[in-house]
Short mmCIF file of C-alpha atoms in Angstrom, two decimals:
data_model
loop_
_atom_site.label_atom_id
_atom_site.label_comp_id
_atom_site.label_asym_id
_atom_site.label_seq_id
_atom_site.Cartn_x
_atom_site.Cartn_y
_atom_site.Cartn_z
CA MET A 1 -19.24 92.87 101.19
CA LYS A 2 -22.01 92.29 102.02
CA LEU A 3 -20.27 92.13 105.54
CA GLN A 4 -18.04 95.24 105.77
CA ARG A 5 -20.85 97.27 104.24
CA LYS A 6 -22.86 97.16 107.53
CA ASN A 7 -19.93 96.79 110.42
CA ARG A 8 -19.20 100.39 108.56
CA LEU A 9 -22.32 101.15 108.55
CA ARG A 10 -22.77 100.05 112.45
CA ALA A 11 -20.21 102.05 112.80
CA VAL A 12 -21.32 105.55 111.38
CA ALA A 13 -24.34 105.48 113.51
CA LEU A 14 -22.14 104.83 116.19
CA GLY A 15 -20.58 109.09 115.39
CA ALA A 16 -17.44 107.10 113.92
CA ILE A 17 -15.47 108.88 110.80
CA ALA A 18 -13.09 107.89 108.30
CA VAL A 19 -11.68 110.70 107.67
CA SER A 20 -11.48 110.02 103.15
CA SER A 21 -13.04 113.73 101.95
CA ALA A 22 -13.81 111.24 98.31
CA LEU A 23 -16.03 108.95 100.17
CA VAL A 24 -18.55 107.87 98.51
CA LEU A 25 -21.99 106.72 100.07
CA THR A 26 -24.15 104.01 98.17
CA ALA A 27 -26.67 101.51 98.37
CA CYS A 28 -25.61 98.34 97.20
CA GLY A 29 -29.25 97.73 95.79
CA SER A 30 -31.02 93.83 96.82
CA ASP A 31 -31.73 91.18 94.80
CA ASN A 32 -35.46 90.36 96.37
CA ASN A 33 -37.84 91.95 94.11
CA SER A 34 -40.63 90.42 95.51
CA ASP A 35 -41.96 94.37 95.43
CA ASN A 36 -42.75 93.96 91.90
CA GLY A 37 -41.64 97.04 90.75
CA SER A 38 -44.20 99.61 93.24
CA GLY A 39 -40.93 101.10 93.70
CA GLY A 40 -41.15 102.64 90.63
CA ASN A 41 -41.78 107.09 89.19
CA GLY A 42 -45.13 107.66 91.14
CA SER A 43 -45.25 104.46 93.58
CA THR A 44 -44.97 104.77 97.34
CA LYS A 45 -43.96 102.17 99.79
CA ALA A 46 -42.84 102.69 103.58
CA ALA A 47 -41.14 100.74 105.39
CA GLY A 48 -41.64 102.14 108.94
CA LYS A 49 -42.17 106.81 108.04
CA ILE A 50 -39.79 106.49 105.18
CA LYS A 51 -42.17 106.26 101.99
CA CYS A 52 -39.30 106.21 99.17
CA GLU A 53 -40.98 107.83 95.15
CA GLY A 54 -39.23 106.55 92.56
CA LYS A 55 -36.08 105.11 92.16
CA GLY A 56 -32.29 105.06 90.51
CA GLN A 57 -28.68 107.19 91.45
CA LEU A 58 -29.11 110.24 93.28
CA LEU A 59 -26.87 111.88 93.45
CA ALA A 60 -25.61 115.23 95.35
CA SER A 61 -22.70 117.25 96.46
CA GLY A 62 -21.01 119.29 99.38
CA SER A 63 -19.96 120.41 102.31
CA SER A 64 -18.68 118.07 104.78
CA ALA A 65 -19.34 119.67 107.73
CA GLN A 66 -22.98 117.67 107.10
CA LYS A 67 -20.82 114.28 105.77
CA ASN A 68 -21.64 112.43 109.45
CA ALA A 69 -24.87 113.45 109.55
CA MET A 70 -24.92 112.68 106.12
CA ASP A 71 -23.73 109.07 106.68
CA LEU A 72 -26.64 107.59 108.39
CA TRP A 73 -29.09 109.09 106.46
CA VAL A 74 -28.03 107.31 103.63
CA LYS A 75 -27.96 104.48 105.54
CA ASN A 76 -31.97 104.47 106.96
CA PHE A 77 -32.23 105.87 103.30
CA THR A 78 -31.43 103.13 101.64
CA GLN A 79 -32.26 100.60 104.25
CA ALA A 80 -36.07 101.39 103.38
CA CYS A 81 -35.80 102.92 99.38
CA PRO A 82 -33.26 99.93 98.43
CA ASP A 83 -34.68 100.35 94.84
CA ILE A 84 -33.18 103.53 95.22
CA GLN A 85 -28.84 104.75 95.66
CA ILE A 86 -27.56 107.56 97.06
CA ASN A 87 -24.18 108.89 96.64
CA TYR A 88 -22.67 111.85 98.05
CA LYS A 89 -19.32 113.18 98.08
CA ALA A 90 -18.05 114.97 100.92
CA THR A 91 -16.18 117.97 98.14
CA GLY A 92 -17.15 121.07 100.67
CA SER A 93 -19.23 123.26 100.09
CA GLY A 94 -17.65 125.31 97.57
CA ALA A 95 -17.55 122.66 95.36
CA GLY A 96 -20.68 121.03 95.92
CA ILE A 97 -22.17 124.86 94.92
CA GLN A 98 -20.14 124.63 91.51
CA GLU A 99 -21.64 121.07 90.27
CA PHE A 100 -25.03 121.52 91.62
CA LEU A 101 -24.71 125.14 88.83
CA SER A 102 -22.92 122.44 86.63
CA GLY A 103 -25.93 120.61 85.88
CA LYS A 104 -24.01 117.22 87.36
CA THR A 105 -26.00 116.69 90.55
CA ALA A 106 -30.13 116.85 92.34
CA PHE A 107 -28.85 118.45 94.87
CA ALA A 108 -26.02 120.70 96.58
CA GLY A 109 -24.37 121.34 100.28
CA SER A 110 -23.63 123.72 101.78
CA ASP A 111 -23.02 125.81 105.03
CA SER A 112 -23.71 129.12 103.35
CA PRO A 113 -26.69 130.08 101.35
CA LEU A 114 -25.98 131.04 97.36
CA LYS A 115 -24.34 134.20 96.68
CA PRO A 116 -27.01 136.05 94.23
CA GLU A 117 -25.24 135.78 91.88
CA GLU A 118 -25.13 132.18 91.95
CA VAL A 119 -29.03 132.11 92.82
CA THR A 120 -29.24 134.13 89.03
CA LYS A 121 -26.23 131.37 87.52
CA SER A 122 -29.27 128.81 88.82
CA LYS A 123 -31.41 129.57 86.69
CA ASP A 124 -29.76 128.49 84.08
CA VAL A 125 -29.72 124.79 85.26
CA VAL A 126 -33.13 125.01 86.98
CA LYS A 127 -35.65 125.46 83.98
CA GLY A 128 -38.62 127.81 85.01
CA GLY A 129 -37.18 128.60 89.05
CA GLN A 130 -34.00 128.80 90.31
CA GLY A 131 -32.42 127.19 93.21
CA ILE A 132 -33.70 127.59 96.99
CA ASP A 133 -31.55 126.87 100.68
CA LEU A 134 -33.00 125.24 102.91
CA PRO A 135 -32.03 124.58 106.31
CA MET A 136 -31.23 120.62 107.47
CA VAL A 137 -28.52 121.00 109.99
CA GLY A 138 -27.25 122.32 112.65
CA GLY A 139 -24.13 122.15 114.96
CA PRO A 140 -21.41 123.81 116.71
CA ILE A 141 -18.17 124.54 114.72
CA ALA A 142 -15.94 123.41 117.40
CA ILE A 143 -11.85 124.20 117.73
CA GLY A 144 -9.81 122.13 118.55
CA TYR A 145 -6.90 122.08 119.61
CA ASN A 146 -3.28 119.61 120.81
CA VAL A 147 -1.53 121.24 124.08
CA PRO A 148 -0.13 118.87 125.30
CA GLY A 149 -0.67 119.00 129.31
CA VAL A 150 -3.71 121.44 128.51
CA ASP A 151 -7.30 119.61 129.25
CA SER A 152 -9.46 122.22 129.19
CA LEU A 153 -9.34 125.70 127.22
CA VAL A 154 -11.53 129.21 126.93
CA LEU A 155 -10.93 132.18 124.49
CA ASP A 156 -12.96 134.43 123.25
CA ALA A 157 -13.61 136.03 119.22
CA ASP A 158 -10.71 138.68 119.56
CA THR A 159 -7.97 136.37 120.59
CA LEU A 160 -8.53 133.71 118.49
CA ALA A 161 -8.17 135.88 115.50
CA LYS A 162 -4.90 137.64 116.34
CA ILE A 163 -3.91 133.25 117.07
CA PHE A 164 -5.32 132.74 112.96
CA ASP A 165 -4.05 135.91 112.28
CA GLY A 166 -0.17 134.85 113.70
CA LYS A 167 0.05 137.68 115.75
CA ILE A 168 0.04 135.10 119.57
CA GLU A 169 2.67 132.40 118.85
CA LYS A 170 3.01 130.88 122.10
CA TRP A 171 0.39 128.95 123.72
CA ASN A 172 1.90 130.73 126.80
CA ASP A 173 1.76 134.11 125.51
CA PRO A 174 -0.51 136.71 127.83
CA ALA A 175 -2.94 137.09 125.94
CA ILE A 176 -3.87 133.30 126.18
CA ALA A 177 -3.36 133.18 130.05
CA LYS A 178 -4.98 135.79 131.55
CA LEU A 179 -8.29 133.61 130.52
CA ASN A 180 -6.97 130.80 131.56
CA SER A 181 -6.06 132.03 135.97
CA GLY A 182 -4.23 128.46 136.86
CA ALA A 183 -3.35 126.86 133.78
CA LYS A 184 0.10 125.85 132.95
CA LEU A 185 0.10 126.19 129.64
CA PRO A 186 3.37 125.33 127.20
CA ASP A 187 5.61 127.94 125.02
CA LEU A 188 5.27 125.90 122.77
CA LYS A 189 4.42 127.24 119.30
CA ILE A 190 1.08 127.18 118.01
CA GLN A 191 0.34 126.04 114.49
CA PRO A 192 -3.48 126.95 112.99
CA PHE A 193 -4.47 125.07 110.32
CA HIS A 194 -7.48 126.67 107.89
CA ARG A 195 -9.23 124.17 105.19
CA SER A 196 -7.48 124.59 101.35
CA ASP A 197 -10.93 123.67 100.25
CA GLU A 198 -13.76 126.83 100.02
CA SER A 199 -15.63 125.79 102.96
CA GLY A 200 -18.53 127.09 103.95
CA THR A 201 -17.29 126.29 107.93
CA THR A 202 -14.48 129.23 107.04
CA ASP A 203 -17.39 130.90 105.65
CA ASN A 204 -18.84 130.57 109.63
CA PHE A 205 -15.71 130.93 111.04
CA THR A 206 -14.90 134.64 109.22
CA LYS A 207 -18.21 135.22 110.03
CA TYR A 208 -17.60 135.25 113.66
CA LEU A 209 -13.91 136.03 113.68
CA LYS A 210 -15.87 139.59 112.37
CA ALA A 211 -18.42 139.63 114.03
CA ALA A 212 -17.39 138.87 117.64
CA ALA A 213 -13.43 140.13 117.67
CA GLY A 214 -13.95 143.80 115.98
CA SER A 215 -11.11 145.06 114.91
CA SER A 216 -8.60 142.33 115.71
CA TRP A 217 -10.10 140.78 112.36
CA SER A 218 -9.52 143.35 109.50
CA TYR A 219 -10.72 139.92 107.13
CA ALA A 220 -14.04 140.34 105.02
CA PRO A 221 -14.94 136.73 105.21
CA ALA A 222 -15.09 133.90 103.15
CA LYS A 223 -15.90 130.57 101.87
CA ALA A 224 -11.56 130.93 100.95
CA TRP A 225 -9.07 131.31 103.85
CA PRO A 226 -8.28 135.08 104.12
CA VAL A 227 -5.07 135.02 105.56
CA LYS A 228 -1.41 135.32 103.04
CA GLY A 229 0.19 131.39 104.46
CA GLY A 230 -0.33 129.70 107.28
CA GLN A 231 -0.77 125.94 106.84
CA SER A 232 -3.58 124.22 105.31
CA ALA A 233 -5.93 120.75 104.73
CA ASP A 234 -8.38 120.12 102.46
CA GLY A 235 -11.50 119.64 104.35
CA SER A 236 -12.59 118.93 107.73
CA ALA A 237 -10.66 115.38 108.40
CA GLY A 238 -8.27 116.69 106.95
CA VAL A 239 -8.06 119.52 109.42
CA SER A 240 -9.04 117.23 112.12
CA SER A 241 -6.22 115.22 111.25
CA GLN A 242 -3.70 117.90 111.31
CA VAL A 243 -4.74 118.47 115.51
CA ASN A 244 -5.11 114.84 116.00
CA GLN A 245 -0.74 114.50 115.38
CA THR A 246 0.41 118.10 115.61
CA LYS A 247 1.82 119.39 119.05
CA GLY A 248 -0.18 122.64 119.23
CA ALA A 249 -2.18 122.60 116.76
CA ILE A 250 -4.91 124.49 116.32
CA SER A 251 -8.35 124.57 114.09
CA TYR A 252 -12.02 124.94 113.85
CA PHE A 253 -13.77 121.85 112.71
CA GLU A 254 -17.86 120.42 113.18
CA LEU A 255 -18.34 118.94 116.33
CA SER A 256 -18.13 114.92 115.35
CA TYR A 257 -14.24 115.37 114.30
CA ALA A 258 -13.34 116.13 117.15
CA THR A 259 -15.97 113.67 119.19
CA ALA A 260 -14.75 111.00 116.99
CA ASN A 261 -10.80 111.46 117.13
CA ASN A 262 -11.08 112.49 120.75
CA ILE A 263 -10.05 116.04 120.58
CA HIS A 264 -9.89 118.50 123.24
CA THR A 265 -12.04 121.88 121.90
CA VAL A 266 -11.84 124.51 122.88
CA LYS A 267 -14.86 126.86 125.40
CA LEU A 268 -15.15 129.93 124.31
CA ASN A 269 -15.05 133.26 126.85
CA THR A 270 -18.89 135.15 125.01
CA GLY A 271 -19.67 138.15 127.54
CA ALA A 272 -21.88 135.56 130.02
CA SER A 273 -21.18 134.70 133.01
CA THR A 274 -19.52 131.48 132.02
CA PRO A 275 -17.82 130.13 129.32
CA VAL A 276 -19.08 128.09 127.33
CA GLU A 277 -18.53 124.46 125.84
CA ALA A 278 -18.88 123.57 121.93
CA THR A 279 -22.04 121.42 122.95
CA SER A 280 -25.58 120.37 120.54
CA ASP A 281 -27.99 121.94 122.88
CA ASN A 282 -25.53 125.10 123.13
CA ALA A 283 -25.28 126.24 119.50
CA SER A 284 -29.39 125.08 119.39
CA LYS A 285 -29.23 127.92 121.90
CA ALA A 286 -27.48 129.91 119.78
CA ILE A 287 -29.28 128.47 116.58
CA ALA A 288 -32.59 129.98 118.39
CA GLU A 289 -31.85 132.83 117.77
CA ALA A 290 -31.70 132.74 114.03
CA LYS A 291 -33.55 134.83 111.44
CA ILE A 292 -35.11 133.91 108.23
CA VAL A 293 -33.51 136.17 105.56
CA GLY A 294 -34.13 134.80 102.73
CA THR A 295 -37.50 135.17 100.36
CA GLY A 296 -40.11 133.73 98.38
CA LYS A 297 -39.56 129.94 99.06
CA ASP A 298 -35.09 130.51 100.11
CA LEU A 299 -35.43 129.94 103.68
CA SER A 300 -32.09 131.48 104.47
CA LEU A 301 -30.52 132.01 107.67
CA LYS A 302 -28.93 135.34 109.61
CA LEU A 303 -26.85 133.69 112.54
CA ASN A 304 -26.45 136.01 115.61
CA TYR A 305 -22.72 135.18 116.34
CA ASN A 306 -22.47 137.74 118.93
CA THR A 307 -24.68 136.07 120.86
CA LYS A 308 -23.71 136.69 124.98
CA ALA A 309 -27.24 134.99 125.78
CA GLU A 310 -26.38 132.55 129.13
CA GLY A 311 -25.70 129.17 127.40
CA ALA A 312 -25.33 129.83 123.57
CA TYR A 313 -22.37 129.03 121.32
CA PRO A 314 -22.35 131.50 118.88
CA LEU A 315 -20.09 130.09 116.57
CA THR A 316 -22.92 127.98 114.32
CA LEU A 317 -22.99 126.89 111.17
CA VAL A 318 -25.89 125.90 109.67
CA THR A 319 -25.73 123.61 106.33
CA TYR A 320 -28.14 123.66 103.46
CA GLU A 321 -29.23 121.48 100.94
CA VAL A 322 -29.90 123.01 97.74
CA ILE A 323 -33.15 122.44 95.14
CA GLY A 324 -34.56 123.97 92.64
CA ASP A 325 -37.67 125.16 93.86
CA LYS A 326 -39.05 124.18 90.61
CA GLY A 327 -38.33 123.23 87.20
CA ASN A 328 -35.92 119.86 88.63
CA LYS A 329 -35.01 117.23 86.09
CA SER A 330 -37.77 114.93 85.84
CA ASP A 331 -35.84 111.57 86.38
CA THR A 332 -34.64 112.35 89.69
CA LEU A 333 -37.05 114.65 91.47
CA PRO A 334 -38.85 112.35 93.01
CA ALA A 335 -36.24 110.80 94.93
CA ALA A 336 -34.74 113.61 95.64
CA LYS A 337 -38.13 114.89 97.50
CA SER A 338 -38.02 111.43 99.28
CA PHE A 339 -34.78 111.85 100.90
CA LEU A 340 -35.24 115.39 101.80
CA THR A 341 -38.72 114.53 102.86
CA TYR A 342 -36.94 111.92 105.31
CA ILE A 343 -33.49 113.85 106.83
CA ALA A 344 -35.88 116.92 107.24
CA SER A 345 -38.44 114.70 109.09
CA GLU A 346 -38.75 114.90 113.17
CA ASP A 347 -37.17 111.20 111.98
CA GLY A 348 -34.15 112.38 110.58
CA GLN A 349 -33.46 115.50 112.85
CA SER A 350 -34.07 113.01 115.78
CA VAL A 351 -30.76 111.16 115.01
CA LEU A 352 -28.68 114.49 114.63
CA LYS A 353 -28.03 114.98 118.30
CA GLY A 354 -25.78 111.78 118.75
CA LEU A 355 -23.82 112.60 116.08
CA GLY A 356 -22.75 116.07 117.33
CA TYR A 357 -25.15 118.12 115.60
CA ALA A 358 -27.82 120.49 116.07
CA PRO A 359 -31.40 119.09 114.68
CA LEU A 360 -33.16 122.14 113.93
CA PRO A 361 -35.03 124.16 115.94
CA ALA A 362 -39.15 123.15 114.89
CA GLU A 363 -40.72 126.20 113.39
CA ILE A 364 -38.26 126.42 110.78
CA ALA A 365 -38.48 122.79 110.46
CA GLN A 366 -41.43 123.24 109.57
CA LYS A 367 -41.38 124.88 106.97
CA VAL A 368 -38.35 123.29 105.41
CA ARG A 369 -41.36 120.70 105.40
CA GLU A 370 -43.17 122.49 103.68
CA ASN A 371 -40.85 123.69 100.74
CA ILE A 372 -39.76 119.91 100.12
CA ALA A 373 -43.40 118.91 99.23
CA GLY A 374 -44.42 121.78 97.09
CA LEU A 375 -40.37 121.22 94.79
CA SER A 376 -41.13 120.13 91.22
#
């Protein structure tokens, strides 16, 4: 069992993806108790730069967008802190928020900030406080496609909107051909896939279409896919798997899923001088334009989905860790603060780029660290 676990964690470190959406991440613990209980509540032991506070099992769930980052973070943290077990389930942002609001988890991962009514409901769970959004993971939402013979493809927001609304049905449609001069586009049916679960990735994708496609996208942004009908799959792993195995397919998911499955991704025509590729660096250029719009300790961001800055990839998301600002459960707070402190640290953020994510801008990261330190 230990050998299998080591192999799995090594694969995570290389950016490989386990496609099971129900994967549970736990530390197997340690039979070595030579620390004489120093991992108990209120104590600190250091392994490298990771400080271990508290012990026991920490439950969390939510965003599948951050799953690959969470895999590696959990591996690094639980190796340093064997008295703490991290159980993060990539159930999707909507489900993660609901579990947090039901008091089932210490924190939730969400690719969209809490809605006002969710903040109000959080006060029933976080006694004397409320749920807040702490940005933690940035990155591009890649548009992955499977079109035989087409290794490079450029689309714009207008064309994407019409594809996902069922108004452009063939890959050799004149609108696509106009953006891809010289490409041999086949007379092949387009098969768009969307998320079947409520997803922050869907929310961000529809926000992008609403902001950048104008009248071609008439639907309001939402975590639930707004267009009736169509093909769907559960989680980022599900839709990326469908693209990987279905000729003519196209969908939206985090870049790490495209990289691990060798899926071609669309370059976006944003109005800049050249189309922009989905990369961590290009996403960082767009996220750098984000503004903090949260109040108090809430650090929710407003992204500029319609940026035309050179090299800025506008179809991005930021995943938040949602936790109470105060009034958190005393039995899980030390471990939760310890884990969040690590993933927000320079060491925690530095591993993201290798997985296809974008680290937080320095100014925002510093505010996140300060707010974590003040959790109570």
